[in-house]
Structures are given as structure tokens and as C-alpha cells.
């Protein structure tokens, strides 16, 4: 729980402390908020009145705790602010609207990603955002902002892609500036794995707001989002969570292979082809739809009893489990969350292997580690991007701390 301060010059910070308390506790009384935050009853009362005037809080009921007047219960008005999140990966554009309570109120997607022309793609994104804003009937007061999430790494000076493996034609293009010009607003750009861990905390709320979490993004490649005691780990340049070098250093579990990228979906499909499990011509790695179809067929075959398909997927799961265990050990994490476009296909192998790995004896002590599927559903990157907007506006951080 974040503590407040009774200094009057930190009003915005204290208002966010109250919002944070409600996100942790759910509907509760002013007395509960004061007890949880360390703010005085007078400060909480003044803050609550201000937030009610802004439409951010409302009275939702009463609670009888004994003699005297019943306590009035307060809660956040989710519909008071809506953030728009955009995720662009090599094969898909996703746009979502996320309310202050962490609920998706609208979504749209398109496969029209031009790998060689980011400007055309950003124009398409802008139209999708405008359409969603119209459908949600969002005015200037309710629209909290828009954020763009993309695969890393990113240039820390302007948020431009810095040599992305799957979108090389987008290198050094300031996507936030391009999209912002179309929309007439400032659009921050964040790495999609960072967005994912921020989104997971925002959507789950409650005790997860203070968790130390490893979010494993299972997409075209693998990445991680990290948070310590609820605070996202951005890193020096905003590029925390890159794991390619770690995977390579760990080596490969596949005989004759040395890349260490056994869990890359395109690699799994290529291995299935090499082993004769899928003898038809191999699709190029950049044909993402074909790779996904082939991976889905491989998973279905393993479920139906194909031993070699199952062994191939088990090998990928073991590599993922080693990576997860290293991250858990490094952060002393209590929660691991998996998500991303390929997670549902690979969950039957990845989840059990990771659960076995984190149960092994460890110097971190006996505390349990939860292995969970994302609460954000399939649109992890876009929901996370929208949550970044809410996070920047409503998570209590001292004024001296960068957002």
C-alpha cells in the first residue's frame, strides 16, 4: 500500500494515493482509506470531495459496523476516464479502450501492417483510434489519452524502434510523433513487454498492485515485463526485459542447434519441418499467419498423442522454464504471468514446466510463486498500452520521480 503525506503542496500525489487505496481495497469507507494510507481523516475527506467533484469517485453503499451512523462506502467510477491503447506487432494492429477500473469497453484489430512503411501503418492506426473514440462517445474530459506499445528495443530519446528484428523498415522512425500528429495529441511510446506488466497490475488490482511480478510475453519472440513491489521496472532506457542474449548464453536444448531460441514459434515450426512432422514446404518466418497455423497444427497433433510433436514442445517448455526460473531468482518474484498471442497454444506445455521449475529448492526461501495466465485476455499489448496512460495519471509517485 502506498502511504500519503499531509503536506498540502502534494495534493495530486495524495489524490492518487486515495485512488490507489481504493484499487487495492475495493469499495471502502474514508476511515478505511485513512487507516491504509496514513493520511489524516481531514485530508482524506478533502481529497474525496475533490475526486467526487471530478466524477472519479462515487458513493456506492453503506456499511453498518456497530452503533452510530453507518459508514458510507466509496469506489472509483470506472467510466469517468477512458484510455486508448494501441499495440502494433509484426502481423497485427490492436486498439482497445480501457476504463479506470481496468475493464475493456471497446476493441478493434487489423492485419494491415506494412513492414516497410510505418507512416502508412500509423495513418491506419489513427483512423482506428478515431473510430473507437467515436464509438465510445468520448469527449475531451473522459478521454485520458492514447499510448502506443511496440516490440523493442526502443531509442530512449524519441521512442523510435531501434533495429527491430521483425520490422526493420521502421528503424529510427519516431512513431509516437507520427501518430500524435495524426491525432492531435501527445502519444507516448513504450515497449510492449513494459506495457504488459503495467496492464496486468492495473487490470488485476487488489493485492497484485504490490506484487513482484515477471510477465512473460509469448509472441513472435520472447520478452519479459518486470515489476518490483508493484512498480514497473523500466530500466535506464526503457528497454528492460530483453532476453535474447540470456537465451543464447543458456544454449540450446535441441541437438545440433546453438541459437538458444528453442521457444521461438518460428523456430518450433522449422524444427517440426526438419524432423518430418510437417513435411510440406516451410513458410518464411515473416509469414506470421502461416507460422501460427503450423504451430496450431503441431500443438493439436501433440494433444492427440503424437509423441514426437509432444517432445518438441516439451523441449521448448523446458527452455522457457529455465528462463522463468532465472528471472524469479533474480527478482525474488512472487508472481509469474504468461500472455501474448501464442500463449494459449503453448500453455499446456509451458505452464506445467514453469511450475515445476519454481518449486525447486532455492536460496530465495520457501515462499510460493504463482504461475498465472494474463487477466488481459488476448489483447495484452493494447490493454497494457492503455493502462500506461492510467498508470501515468493515477499511480501515486512523488513529484520528483519520473513517470
mmCIF file of C-alpha atoms in Angstrom:
data_model
loop_
_atom_site.group_PDB
_atom_site.id
_atom_site.type_symbol
_atom_site.label_atom_id
_atom_site.label_comp_id
_atom_site.label_asym_id
_atom_site.label_seq_id
_atom_site.Cartn_x
_atom_site.Cartn_y
_atom_site.Cartn_z
ATOM 1 C CA UNK A 1 0.000 0.000 0.000
ATOM 2 C CA UNK A 2 1.301 3.488 -0.856
ATOM 3 C CA UNK A 3 1.463 5.949 2.029
ATOM 4 C CA UNK A 4 0.249 9.524 1.720
ATOM 5 C CA UNK A 5 1.651 12.754 3.127
ATOM 6 C CA UNK A 6 -0.146 15.568 4.902
ATOM 7 C CA UNK A 7 1.862 18.287 3.133
ATOM 8 C CA UNK A 8 -0.591 20.463 1.227
ATOM 9 C CA UNK A 9 1.751 21.027 -1.758
ATOM 10 C CA UNK A 10 1.472 17.351 -2.729
ATOM 11 C CA UNK A 11 -2.243 17.374 -3.464
ATOM 12 C CA UNK A 12 -2.078 15.428 -6.725
ATOM 13 C CA UNK A 13 0.119 12.782 -5.138
ATOM 14 C CA UNK A 14 -2.267 12.363 -2.213
ATOM 15 C CA UNK A 15 -5.276 12.184 -4.526
ATOM 16 C CA UNK A 16 -3.566 9.342 -6.343
ATOM 17 C CA UNK A 17 -2.795 7.671 -3.013
ATOM 18 C CA UNK A 18 -6.539 7.613 -2.318
ATOM 19 C CA UNK A 19 -7.276 6.206 -5.784
ATOM 20 C CA UNK A 20 -4.564 3.595 -5.268
ATOM 21 C CA UNK A 21 -6.056 2.621 -1.902
ATOM 22 C CA UNK A 22 -9.446 2.069 -3.497
ATOM 23 C CA UNK A 23 -7.872 -0.027 -6.245
ATOM 24 C CA UNK A 24 -6.240 -2.157 -3.522
ATOM 25 C CA UNK A 25 -9.153 -2.385 -1.106
ATOM 26 C CA UNK A 26 -12.197 -2.081 -3.354
ATOM 27 C CA UNK A 27 -15.256 -0.229 -2.065
ATOM 28 C CA UNK A 28 -14.489 1.095 1.422
ATOM 29 C CA UNK A 29 -15.040 3.992 3.802
ATOM 30 C CA UNK A 30 -12.995 7.134 4.358
ATOM 31 C CA UNK A 31 -11.877 5.667 7.667
ATOM 32 C CA UNK A 32 -10.524 2.583 5.868
ATOM 33 C CA UNK A 33 -8.653 4.799 3.421
ATOM 34 C CA UNK A 34 -7.118 6.856 6.216
ATOM 35 C CA UNK A 35 -6.007 3.727 8.064
ATOM 36 C CA UNK A 36 -4.433 2.229 4.932
ATOM 37 C CA UNK A 37 -2.636 5.359 3.714
ATOM 38 C CA UNK A 38 -1.605 7.166 6.888
ATOM 39 C CA UNK A 39 -3.428 10.296 5.766
ATOM 40 C CA UNK A 40 -5.423 12.204 8.357
ATOM 41 C CA UNK A 41 -9.200 11.896 8.344
ATOM 42 C CA UNK A 42 -9.415 15.582 7.418
ATOM 43 C CA UNK A 43 -7.059 15.114 4.451
ATOM 44 C CA UNK A 44 -8.972 12.084 3.193
ATOM 45 C CA UNK A 45 -12.277 13.940 3.470
ATOM 46 C CA UNK A 46 -10.958 16.882 1.461
ATOM 47 C CA UNK A 47 -9.418 14.623 -1.193
ATOM 48 C CA UNK A 48 -12.590 12.558 -1.530
ATOM 49 C CA UNK A 49 -14.683 15.692 -2.060
ATOM 50 C CA UNK A 50 -12.302 16.843 -4.794
ATOM 51 C CA UNK A 51 -12.347 13.484 -6.547
ATOM 52 C CA UNK A 52 -16.135 13.378 -6.356
ATOM 53 C CA UNK A 53 -16.327 16.811 -7.990
ATOM 54 C CA UNK A 54 -14.174 15.429 -10.814
ATOM 55 C CA UNK A 55 -16.528 12.468 -11.152
ATOM 56 C CA UNK A 56 -13.784 9.974 -10.276
ATOM 57 C CA UNK A 57 -15.376 8.664 -7.046
ATOM 58 C CA UNK A 58 -18.941 7.949 -6.029
ATOM 59 C CA UNK A 59 -20.843 6.621 -3.028
ATOM 60 C CA UNK A 60 -21.815 3.009 -3.662
ATOM 61 C CA UNK A 61 -23.464 1.938 -0.417
ATOM 62 C CA UNK A 62 -23.249 1.908 3.357
ATOM 63 C CA UNK A 63 -21.788 -0.399 5.976
ATOM 64 C CA UNK A 64 -23.082 -0.921 9.497
ATOM 65 C CA UNK A 65 -20.234 -1.700 11.908
ATOM 66 C CA UNK A 66 -21.972 -1.176 15.246
ATOM 67 C CA UNK A 67 -23.704 1.668 16.960
ATOM 68 C CA UNK A 68 -23.807 5.042 15.320
ATOM 69 C CA UNK A 69 -24.192 6.245 11.779
ATOM 70 C CA UNK A 70 -23.454 3.688 9.019
ATOM 71 C CA UNK A 71 -20.211 4.245 7.125
ATOM 72 C CA UNK A 72 -20.537 5.463 3.554
ATOM 73 C CA UNK A 73 -18.694 3.251 1.067
ATOM 74 C CA UNK A 74 -16.831 4.842 -1.816
ATOM 75 C CA UNK A 75 -15.437 3.433 -5.026
ATOM 76 C CA UNK A 76 -13.840 4.500 -8.282
ATOM 77 C CA UNK A 77 -16.127 5.413 -11.192
ATOM 78 C CA UNK A 78 -14.535 3.349 -13.944
ATOM 79 C CA UNK A 79 -16.352 5.080 -16.802
ATOM 80 C CA UNK A 80 -15.126 8.518 -15.702
ATOM 81 C CA UNK A 81 -11.887 8.144 -17.670
ATOM 82 C CA UNK A 82 -11.165 6.002 -20.722
ATOM 83 C CA UNK A 83 -7.666 5.430 -22.110
ATOM 84 C CA UNK A 84 -6.927 4.175 -25.621
ATOM 85 C CA UNK A 85 -4.126 1.669 -26.081
ATOM 86 C CA UNK A 86 -2.542 0.654 -29.371
ATOM 87 C CA UNK A 87 -0.309 -2.350 -29.952
ATOM 88 C CA UNK A 88 1.434 -2.873 -33.273
ATOM 89 C CA UNK A 89 3.335 -6.103 -33.735
ATOM 90 C CA UNK A 90 4.693 -7.521 -36.990
ATOM 91 C CA UNK A 91 1.351 -9.010 -38.025
ATOM 92 C CA UNK A 92 -1.438 -7.212 -36.178
ATOM 93 C CA UNK A 93 -2.714 -3.802 -35.076
ATOM 94 C CA UNK A 94 -4.896 -3.862 -31.963
ATOM 95 C CA UNK A 95 -6.684 -0.861 -30.456
ATOM 96 C CA UNK A 96 -8.625 -1.002 -27.184
ATOM 97 C CA UNK A 97 -10.476 1.373 -24.868
ATOM 98 C CA UNK A 98 -9.826 0.714 -21.159
ATOM 99 C CA UNK A 99 -11.726 2.354 -18.332
ATOM 100 C CA UNK A 100 -10.324 3.455 -14.992
ATOM 101 C CA UNK A 101 -11.498 0.228 -13.366
ATOM 102 C CA UNK A 102 -9.471 -1.932 -15.753
ATOM 103 C CA UNK A 103 -12.365 -3.050 -17.976
ATOM 104 C CA UNK A 104 -12.105 -3.112 -21.766
ATOM 105 C CA UNK A 105 -15.039 -1.167 -23.193
ATOM 106 C CA UNK A 106 -14.207 -1.488 -26.890
ATOM 107 C CA UNK A 107 -11.662 -3.043 -29.239
ATOM 108 C CA UNK A 108 -10.709 -3.264 -32.902
ATOM 109 C CA UNK A 109 -7.969 -5.019 -34.869
ATOM 110 C CA UNK A 110 -6.441 -5.080 -38.328
ATOM 111 C CA UNK A 111 -3.823 -7.234 -40.035
ATOM 112 C CA UNK A 112 -2.851 -4.440 -42.406
ATOM 113 C CA UNK A 113 0.640 -3.843 -41.044
ATOM 114 C CA UNK A 114 3.059 -2.614 -43.699
ATOM 115 C CA UNK A 115 6.531 -3.833 -42.631
ATOM 116 C CA UNK A 116 8.195 -1.369 -44.998
ATOM 117 C CA UNK A 117 6.051 1.730 -44.485
ATOM 118 C CA UNK A 118 5.422 2.787 -40.870
ATOM 119 C CA UNK A 119 3.827 6.074 -41.971
ATOM 120 C CA UNK A 120 1.015 4.296 -43.835
ATOM 121 C CA UNK A 121 0.522 1.980 -40.866
ATOM 122 C CA UNK A 122 0.354 4.899 -38.395
ATOM 123 C CA UNK A 123 -2.261 6.604 -40.583
ATOM 124 C CA UNK A 124 -4.326 3.420 -40.408
ATOM 125 C CA UNK A 125 -3.831 3.255 -36.636
ATOM 126 C CA UNK A 126 -5.006 6.857 -36.291
ATOM 127 C CA UNK A 127 -8.224 6.119 -38.136
ATOM 128 C CA UNK A 128 -8.846 3.076 -35.943
ATOM 129 C CA UNK A 129 -8.336 5.209 -32.822
ATOM 130 C CA UNK A 130 -10.693 7.922 -34.107
ATOM 131 C CA UNK A 131 -13.327 5.310 -34.910
ATOM 132 C CA UNK A 132 -13.059 3.787 -31.439
ATOM 133 C CA UNK A 133 -13.300 7.224 -29.804
ATOM 134 C CA UNK A 134 -16.469 7.906 -31.810
ATOM 135 C CA UNK A 135 -17.965 4.544 -30.874
ATOM 136 C CA UNK A 136 -17.225 5.182 -27.192
ATOM 137 C CA UNK A 137 -18.662 8.725 -27.382
ATOM 138 C CA UNK A 138 -15.557 10.052 -25.651
ATOM 139 C CA UNK A 139 -15.307 13.770 -25.083
ATOM 140 C CA UNK A 140 -12.151 15.617 -24.095
ATOM 141 C CA UNK A 141 -12.822 15.212 -20.373
ATOM 142 C CA UNK A 142 -13.338 11.427 -20.429
ATOM 143 C CA UNK A 143 -10.529 10.617 -22.877
ATOM 144 C CA UNK A 144 -7.481 10.178 -20.661
ATOM 145 C CA UNK A 145 -5.039 9.801 -23.571
ATOM 146 C CA UNK A 146 -3.512 7.348 -26.028
ATOM 147 C CA UNK A 147 -0.371 5.236 -25.792
ATOM 148 C CA UNK A 148 1.407 3.108 -28.404
ATOM 149 C CA UNK A 149 3.152 -0.160 -27.493
ATOM 150 C CA UNK A 150 5.564 -1.821 -29.919
ATOM 151 C CA UNK A 151 8.215 -4.534 -29.757
ATOM 152 C CA UNK A 152 11.599 -3.351 -28.533
ATOM 153 C CA UNK A 153 14.234 -2.228 -28.427
ATOM 154 C CA UNK A 154 13.361 1.484 -28.492
ATOM 155 C CA UNK A 155 15.529 4.591 -28.826
ATOM 156 C CA UNK A 156 15.280 6.261 -25.392
ATOM 157 C CA UNK A 157 15.444 9.775 -26.857
ATOM 158 C CA UNK A 158 12.336 9.616 -29.036
ATOM 159 C CA UNK A 159 10.737 6.170 -28.604
ATOM 160 C CA UNK A 160 11.598 5.141 -32.171
ATOM 161 C CA UNK A 161 12.243 1.468 -32.920
ATOM 162 C CA UNK A 162 15.966 0.751 -32.625
ATOM 163 C CA UNK A 163 16.671 -2.059 -35.054
ATOM 164 C CA UNK A 164 13.544 -4.203 -34.529
ATOM 165 C CA UNK A 165 14.104 -7.751 -35.731
ATOM 166 C CA UNK A 166 10.702 -8.139 -37.413
ATOM 167 C CA UNK A 167 10.077 -4.576 -38.655
ATOM 168 C CA UNK A 168 13.480 -3.417 -39.938
ATOM 169 C CA UNK A 169 11.903 -0.771 -42.173
ATOM 170 C CA UNK A 170 10.645 1.058 -39.080
ATOM 171 C CA UNK A 171 14.071 1.744 -37.557
ATOM 172 C CA UNK A 172 14.555 5.320 -36.262
ATOM 173 C CA UNK A 173 11.016 6.437 -37.224
ATOM 174 C CA UNK A 174 9.506 8.450 -34.309
ATOM 175 C CA UNK A 175 6.210 6.571 -34.281
ATOM 176 C CA UNK A 176 4.719 8.473 -31.341
ATOM 177 C CA UNK A 177 5.306 11.783 -33.081
ATOM 178 C CA UNK A 178 3.857 10.477 -36.350
ATOM 179 C CA UNK A 179 0.749 9.069 -34.675
ATOM 180 C CA UNK A 180 0.434 12.127 -32.441
ATOM 181 C CA UNK A 181 0.397 14.414 -35.473
ATOM 182 C CA UNK A 182 -2.483 12.410 -36.926
ATOM 183 C CA UNK A 183 -4.448 12.503 -33.671
ATOM 184 C CA UNK A 184 -3.545 15.986 -32.478
ATOM 185 C CA UNK A 185 -2.286 14.779 -29.095
ATOM 186 C CA UNK A 186 0.867 13.602 -27.361
ATOM 187 C CA UNK A 187 1.287 9.828 -27.791
ATOM 188 C CA UNK A 188 3.921 8.139 -25.615
ATOM 189 C CA UNK A 189 5.607 5.020 -26.981
ATOM 190 C CA UNK A 190 6.589 2.128 -24.714
ATOM 191 C CA UNK A 191 7.986 -1.324 -25.176
ATOM 192 C CA UNK A 192 5.142 -3.861 -25.311
ATOM 193 C CA UNK A 193 6.544 -6.025 -22.508
ATOM 194 C CA UNK A 194 6.674 -2.997 -20.193
ATOM 195 C CA UNK A 195 3.101 -2.176 -21.165
ATOM 196 C CA UNK A 196 2.093 -5.759 -20.410
ATOM 197 C CA UNK A 197 3.300 -5.781 -16.812
ATOM 198 C CA UNK A 198 1.760 -2.341 -16.158
ATOM 199 C CA UNK A 199 -1.503 -3.569 -17.660
ATOM 200 C CA UNK A 200 -1.523 -6.770 -15.614
ATOM 201 C CA UNK A 201 -1.148 -4.804 -12.380
ATOM 202 C CA UNK A 202 -3.830 -2.339 -13.431
ATOM 203 C CA UNK A 203 -6.406 -4.897 -14.549
ATOM 204 C CA UNK A 204 -5.941 -7.266 -11.616
ATOM 205 C CA UNK A 205 -5.731 -4.607 -8.900
ATOM 206 C CA UNK A 206 -6.062 -5.693 -5.276
ATOM 207 C CA UNK A 207 -3.043 -7.443 -3.793
ATOM 208 C CA UNK A 208 -1.371 -7.621 -7.217
ATOM 209 C CA UNK A 209 -0.697 -3.881 -7.037
ATOM 210 C CA UNK A 210 2.132 -4.632 -4.605
ATOM 211 C CA UNK A 211 3.407 -7.861 -6.167
ATOM 212 C CA UNK A 212 6.851 -8.533 -7.566
ATOM 213 C CA UNK A 213 5.943 -9.871 -10.963
ATOM 214 C CA UNK A 214 7.568 -11.395 -14.020
ATOM 215 C CA UNK A 215 5.338 -11.058 -17.088
ATOM 216 C CA UNK A 216 6.416 -13.434 -19.854
ATOM 217 C CA UNK A 217 5.313 -12.236 -23.282
ATOM 218 C CA UNK A 218 4.946 -15.182 -25.661
ATOM 219 C CA UNK A 219 4.850 -13.682 -29.126
ATOM 220 C CA UNK A 220 6.865 -13.786 -32.313
ATOM 221 C CA UNK A 221 9.803 -13.579 -29.921
ATOM 222 C CA UNK A 222 10.001 -13.798 -26.147
ATOM 223 C CA UNK A 223 10.259 -10.844 -23.804
ATOM 224 C CA UNK A 224 9.677 -10.021 -20.159
ATOM 225 C CA UNK A 225 7.988 -7.248 -18.254
ATOM 226 C CA UNK A 226 9.110 -6.802 -14.660
ATOM 227 C CA UNK A 227 7.708 -5.093 -11.586
ATOM 228 C CA UNK A 228 9.083 -4.876 -8.047
ATOM 229 C CA UNK A 229 6.576 -4.330 -5.251
ATOM 230 C CA UNK A 230 4.117 -3.106 -7.852
ATOM 231 C CA UNK A 231 6.438 -0.595 -9.521
ATOM 232 C CA UNK A 232 7.303 -1.389 -13.159
ATOM 233 C CA UNK A 233 10.989 -1.799 -13.936
ATOM 234 C CA UNK A 234 11.670 0.429 -16.917
ATOM 235 C CA UNK A 235 15.445 0.267 -16.934
ATOM 236 C CA UNK A 236 17.864 3.023 -17.889
ATOM 237 C CA UNK A 237 16.470 3.425 -21.419
ATOM 238 C CA UNK A 238 13.013 1.864 -21.021
ATOM 239 C CA UNK A 239 14.224 -1.385 -22.586
ATOM 240 C CA UNK A 240 14.220 -3.719 -19.592
ATOM 241 C CA UNK A 241 13.114 -7.279 -20.269
ATOM 242 C CA UNK A 242 15.220 -8.104 -23.328
ATOM 243 C CA UNK A 243 16.042 -11.805 -23.008
ATOM 244 C CA UNK A 244 17.627 -12.753 -26.343
ATOM 245 C CA UNK A 245 21.182 -12.619 -25.011
ATOM 246 C CA UNK A 246 20.187 -14.655 -21.955
ATOM 247 C CA UNK A 247 18.596 -17.308 -24.134
ATOM 248 C CA UNK A 248 21.654 -17.529 -26.350
ATOM 249 C CA UNK A 249 24.013 -17.688 -23.361
ATOM 250 C CA UNK A 250 21.974 -20.515 -21.843
ATOM 251 C CA UNK A 251 22.461 -22.506 -25.033
ATOM 252 C CA UNK A 252 20.028 -24.782 -26.823
ATOM 253 C CA UNK A 253 18.302 -27.960 -25.737
ATOM 254 C CA UNK A 254 17.815 -29.004 -29.366
ATOM 255 C CA UNK A 255 20.587 -31.302 -30.706
ATOM 256 C CA UNK A 256 22.666 -29.619 -33.371
ATOM 257 C CA UNK A 257 21.254 -26.152 -32.662
ATOM 258 C CA UNK A 258 23.154 -23.329 -30.972
ATOM 259 C CA UNK A 259 20.821 -20.344 -31.067
ATOM 260 C CA UNK A 260 19.139 -20.960 -27.728
ATOM 261 C CA UNK A 261 15.824 -19.787 -29.201
ATOM 262 C CA UNK A 262 14.048 -23.143 -28.916
ATOM 263 C CA UNK A 263 10.832 -21.458 -27.734
ATOM 264 C CA UNK A 264 10.558 -19.032 -30.673
ATOM 265 C CA UNK A 265 7.347 -20.137 -32.517
ATOM 266 C CA UNK A 266 9.010 -19.831 -35.929
ATOM 267 C CA UNK A 267 11.900 -21.976 -34.686
ATOM 268 C CA UNK A 268 9.493 -24.619 -33.364
ATOM 269 C CA UNK A 269 7.776 -24.746 -36.752
ATOM 270 C CA UNK A 270 11.124 -25.042 -38.520
ATOM 271 C CA UNK A 271 12.177 -27.900 -36.223
ATOM 272 C CA UNK A 272 8.868 -29.664 -36.873
ATOM 273 C CA UNK A 273 9.608 -29.417 -40.595
ATOM 274 C CA UNK A 274 13.196 -30.661 -40.176
ATOM 275 C CA UNK A 275 12.022 -33.634 -38.122
ATOM 276 C CA UNK A 276 9.480 -34.588 -40.792
ATOM 277 C CA UNK A 277 6.473 -33.792 -38.616
ATOM 278 C CA UNK A 278 5.283 -31.244 -41.185
ATOM 279 C CA UNK A 279 6.975 -32.242 -44.471
ATOM 280 C CA UNK A 280 5.195 -29.683 -46.686
ATOM 281 C CA UNK A 281 7.212 -26.610 -47.780
ATOM 282 C CA UNK A 282 8.249 -24.393 -44.891
ATOM 283 C CA UNK A 283 6.653 -20.915 -44.775
ATOM 284 C CA UNK A 284 9.014 -17.954 -44.418
ATOM 285 C CA UNK A 285 9.408 -16.622 -40.892
ATOM 286 C CA UNK A 286 7.780 -13.371 -41.949
ATOM 287 C CA UNK A 287 4.556 -15.150 -42.974
ATOM 288 C CA UNK A 288 3.169 -14.868 -39.455
ATOM 289 C CA UNK A 289 -0.279 -16.232 -40.261
ATOM 290 C CA UNK A 290 1.212 -19.367 -41.818
ATOM 291 C CA UNK A 291 3.604 -19.859 -38.886
ATOM 292 C CA UNK A 292 0.693 -19.597 -36.448
ATOM 293 C CA UNK A 293 -1.377 -22.117 -38.406
ATOM 294 C CA UNK A 294 1.535 -24.580 -38.493
ATOM 295 C CA UNK A 295 2.179 -24.147 -34.768
ATOM 296 C CA UNK A 296 -1.504 -24.731 -34.027
ATOM 297 C CA UNK A 297 -1.427 -27.954 -36.062
ATOM 298 C CA UNK A 298 1.680 -29.119 -34.195
ATOM 299 C CA UNK A 299 0.048 -28.455 -30.816
ATOM 300 C CA UNK A 300 -3.120 -30.282 -31.889
ATOM 301 C CA UNK A 301 -1.053 -33.270 -33.004
ATOM 302 C CA UNK A 302 0.732 -33.384 -29.646
ATOM 303 C CA UNK A 303 -2.578 -33.285 -27.786
ATOM 304 C CA UNK A 304 -3.833 -36.125 -29.986
ATOM 305 C CA UNK A 305 -0.904 -38.323 -28.946
ATOM 306 C CA UNK A 306 1.898 -37.600 -31.445
ATOM 307 C CA UNK A 307 4.917 -38.387 -29.253
ATOM 308 C CA UNK A 308 7.495 -36.549 -31.366
ATOM 309 C CA UNK A 309 5.382 -33.400 -31.525
ATOM 310 C CA UNK A 310 4.927 -33.547 -27.770
ATOM 311 C CA UNK A 311 8.677 -33.987 -27.195
ATOM 312 C CA UNK A 312 9.450 -30.985 -29.390
ATOM 313 C CA UNK A 313 7.046 -28.793 -27.434
ATOM 314 C CA UNK A 314 8.315 -30.155 -24.105
ATOM 315 C CA UNK A 315 11.817 -29.114 -25.132
ATOM 316 C CA UNK A 316 10.616 -25.583 -25.827
ATOM 317 C CA UNK A 317 8.827 -25.563 -22.477
ATOM 318 C CA UNK A 318 11.984 -26.596 -20.616
ATOM 319 C CA UNK A 319 13.908 -23.730 -22.150
ATOM 320 C CA UNK A 320 11.154 -21.301 -21.169
ATOM 321 C CA UNK A 321 11.083 -22.737 -17.641
ATOM 322 C CA UNK A 322 14.825 -22.143 -17.243
ATOM 323 C CA UNK A 323 14.375 -18.517 -18.288
ATOM 324 C CA UNK A 324 11.448 -18.074 -15.899
ATOM 325 C CA UNK A 325 13.379 -19.597 -13.005
ATOM 326 C CA UNK A 326 16.313 -17.234 -13.592
ATOM 327 C CA UNK A 327 14.027 -14.200 -13.620
ATOM 328 C CA UNK A 328 12.205 -15.348 -10.474
ATOM 329 C CA UNK A 329 15.512 -15.886 -8.699
ATOM 330 C CA UNK A 330 16.870 -12.516 -9.786
ATOM 331 C CA UNK A 331 13.837 -10.510 -8.647
ATOM 332 C CA UNK A 332 12.726 -12.747 -5.767
ATOM 333 C CA UNK A 333 9.369 -12.642 -7.547
ATOM 334 C CA UNK A 334 6.132 -13.972 -6.110
ATOM 335 C CA UNK A 335 4.136 -13.970 -9.346
ATOM 336 C CA UNK A 336 4.766 -15.105 -12.933
ATOM 337 C CA UNK A 337 2.166 -14.190 -15.547
ATOM 338 C CA UNK A 338 2.163 -15.516 -19.107
ATOM 339 C CA UNK A 339 0.415 -13.807 -22.002
ATOM 340 C CA UNK A 340 0.715 -12.864 -25.635
ATOM 341 C CA UNK A 341 -0.565 -14.116 -28.972
ATOM 342 C CA UNK A 342 0.930 -17.620 -28.754
ATOM 343 C CA UNK A 343 0.311 -18.272 -25.076
ATOM 344 C CA UNK A 344 -2.969 -20.168 -25.397
ATOM 345 C CA UNK A 345 -1.406 -22.571 -27.895
ATOM 346 C CA UNK A 346 1.682 -23.264 -25.785
ATOM 347 C CA UNK A 347 0.158 -23.087 -22.290
ATOM 348 C CA UNK A 348 -0.318 -26.896 -21.897
ATOM 349 C CA UNK A 349 3.465 -27.333 -22.076
ATOM 350 C CA UNK A 350 4.862 -24.040 -20.768
ATOM 351 C CA UNK A 351 2.739 -23.703 -17.614
ATOM 352 C CA UNK A 352 3.494 -27.131 -16.049
ATOM 353 C CA UNK A 353 7.213 -26.867 -16.852
ATOM 354 C CA UNK A 354 7.442 -23.436 -15.236
ATOM 355 C CA UNK A 355 5.506 -24.561 -12.171
ATOM 356 C CA UNK A 356 7.944 -27.444 -11.706
ATOM 357 C CA UNK A 357 10.915 -25.111 -12.110
ATOM 358 C CA UNK A 358 9.858 -22.554 -9.500
ATOM 359 C CA UNK A 359 9.089 -25.292 -6.953
ATOM 360 C CA UNK A 360 12.712 -26.452 -6.926
ATOM 361 C CA UNK A 361 14.788 -25.671 -3.801
ATOM 362 C CA UNK A 362 16.122 -22.122 -3.921
ATOM 363 C CA UNK A 363 18.188 -19.640 -1.954
ATOM 364 C CA UNK A 364 15.203 -17.260 -2.072
ATOM 365 C CA UNK A 365 13.489 -19.325 0.610
ATOM 366 C CA UNK A 366 10.238 -21.265 0.730
ATOM 367 C CA UNK A 367 7.786 -18.601 -0.441
ATOM 368 C CA UNK A 368 5.436 -19.858 -3.153
ATOM 369 C CA UNK A 369 5.430 -18.471 -6.690
ATOM 370 C CA UNK A 370 2.121 -18.227 -8.545
ATOM 371 C CA UNK A 371 2.089 -19.116 -12.259
ATOM 372 C CA UNK A 372 -0.884 -17.430 -13.930
ATOM 373 C CA UNK A 373 -2.368 -16.669 -17.333
ATOM 374 C CA UNK A 374 -2.851 -12.992 -18.082
ATOM 375 C CA UNK A 375 -6.059 -11.346 -16.897
ATOM 376 C CA UNK A 376 -5.937 -9.144 -20.015
ATOM 377 C CA UNK A 377 -7.009 -11.844 -22.453
ATOM 378 C CA UNK A 378 -5.621 -11.913 -25.971
ATOM 379 C CA UNK A 379 -5.023 -8.164 -26.367
ATOM 380 C CA UNK A 380 -2.173 -7.963 -23.881
ATOM 381 C CA UNK A 381 -0.136 -5.300 -25.662
ATOM 382 C CA UNK A 382 -3.018 -2.927 -26.373
ATOM 383 C CA UNK A 383 -4.624 -3.276 -22.934
ATOM 384 C CA UNK A 384 -1.209 -2.706 -21.415
ATOM 385 C CA UNK A 385 -0.670 0.414 -23.520
ATOM 386 C CA UNK A 386 -3.990 1.859 -22.343
ATOM 387 C CA UNK A 387 -3.045 1.018 -18.754
ATOM 388 C CA UNK A 388 0.173 3.009 -19.199
ATOM 389 C CA UNK A 389 -1.992 6.122 -19.671
ATOM 390 C CA UNK A 390 -3.893 5.454 -16.434
ATOM 391 C CA UNK A 391 -0.666 4.492 -14.663
ATOM 392 C CA UNK A 392 0.993 7.793 -15.592
ATOM 393 C CA UNK A 393 -2.003 9.796 -14.409
ATOM 394 C CA UNK A 394 -3.233 7.956 -11.335
ATOM 395 C CA UNK A 395 -0.463 5.912 -9.704
ATOM 396 C CA UNK A 396 0.999 7.781 -6.718
ATOM 397 C CA UNK A 397 4.616 8.706 -7.322
ATOM 398 C CA UNK A 398 6.389 11.590 -5.586
ATOM 399 C CA UNK A 399 6.730 14.695 -7.789
ATOM 400 C CA UNK A 400 10.477 14.190 -8.039
ATOM 401 C CA UNK A 401 10.076 10.709 -9.531
ATOM 402 C CA UNK A 402 9.965 10.370 -13.341
ATOM 403 C CA UNK A 403 6.794 8.880 -14.816
#
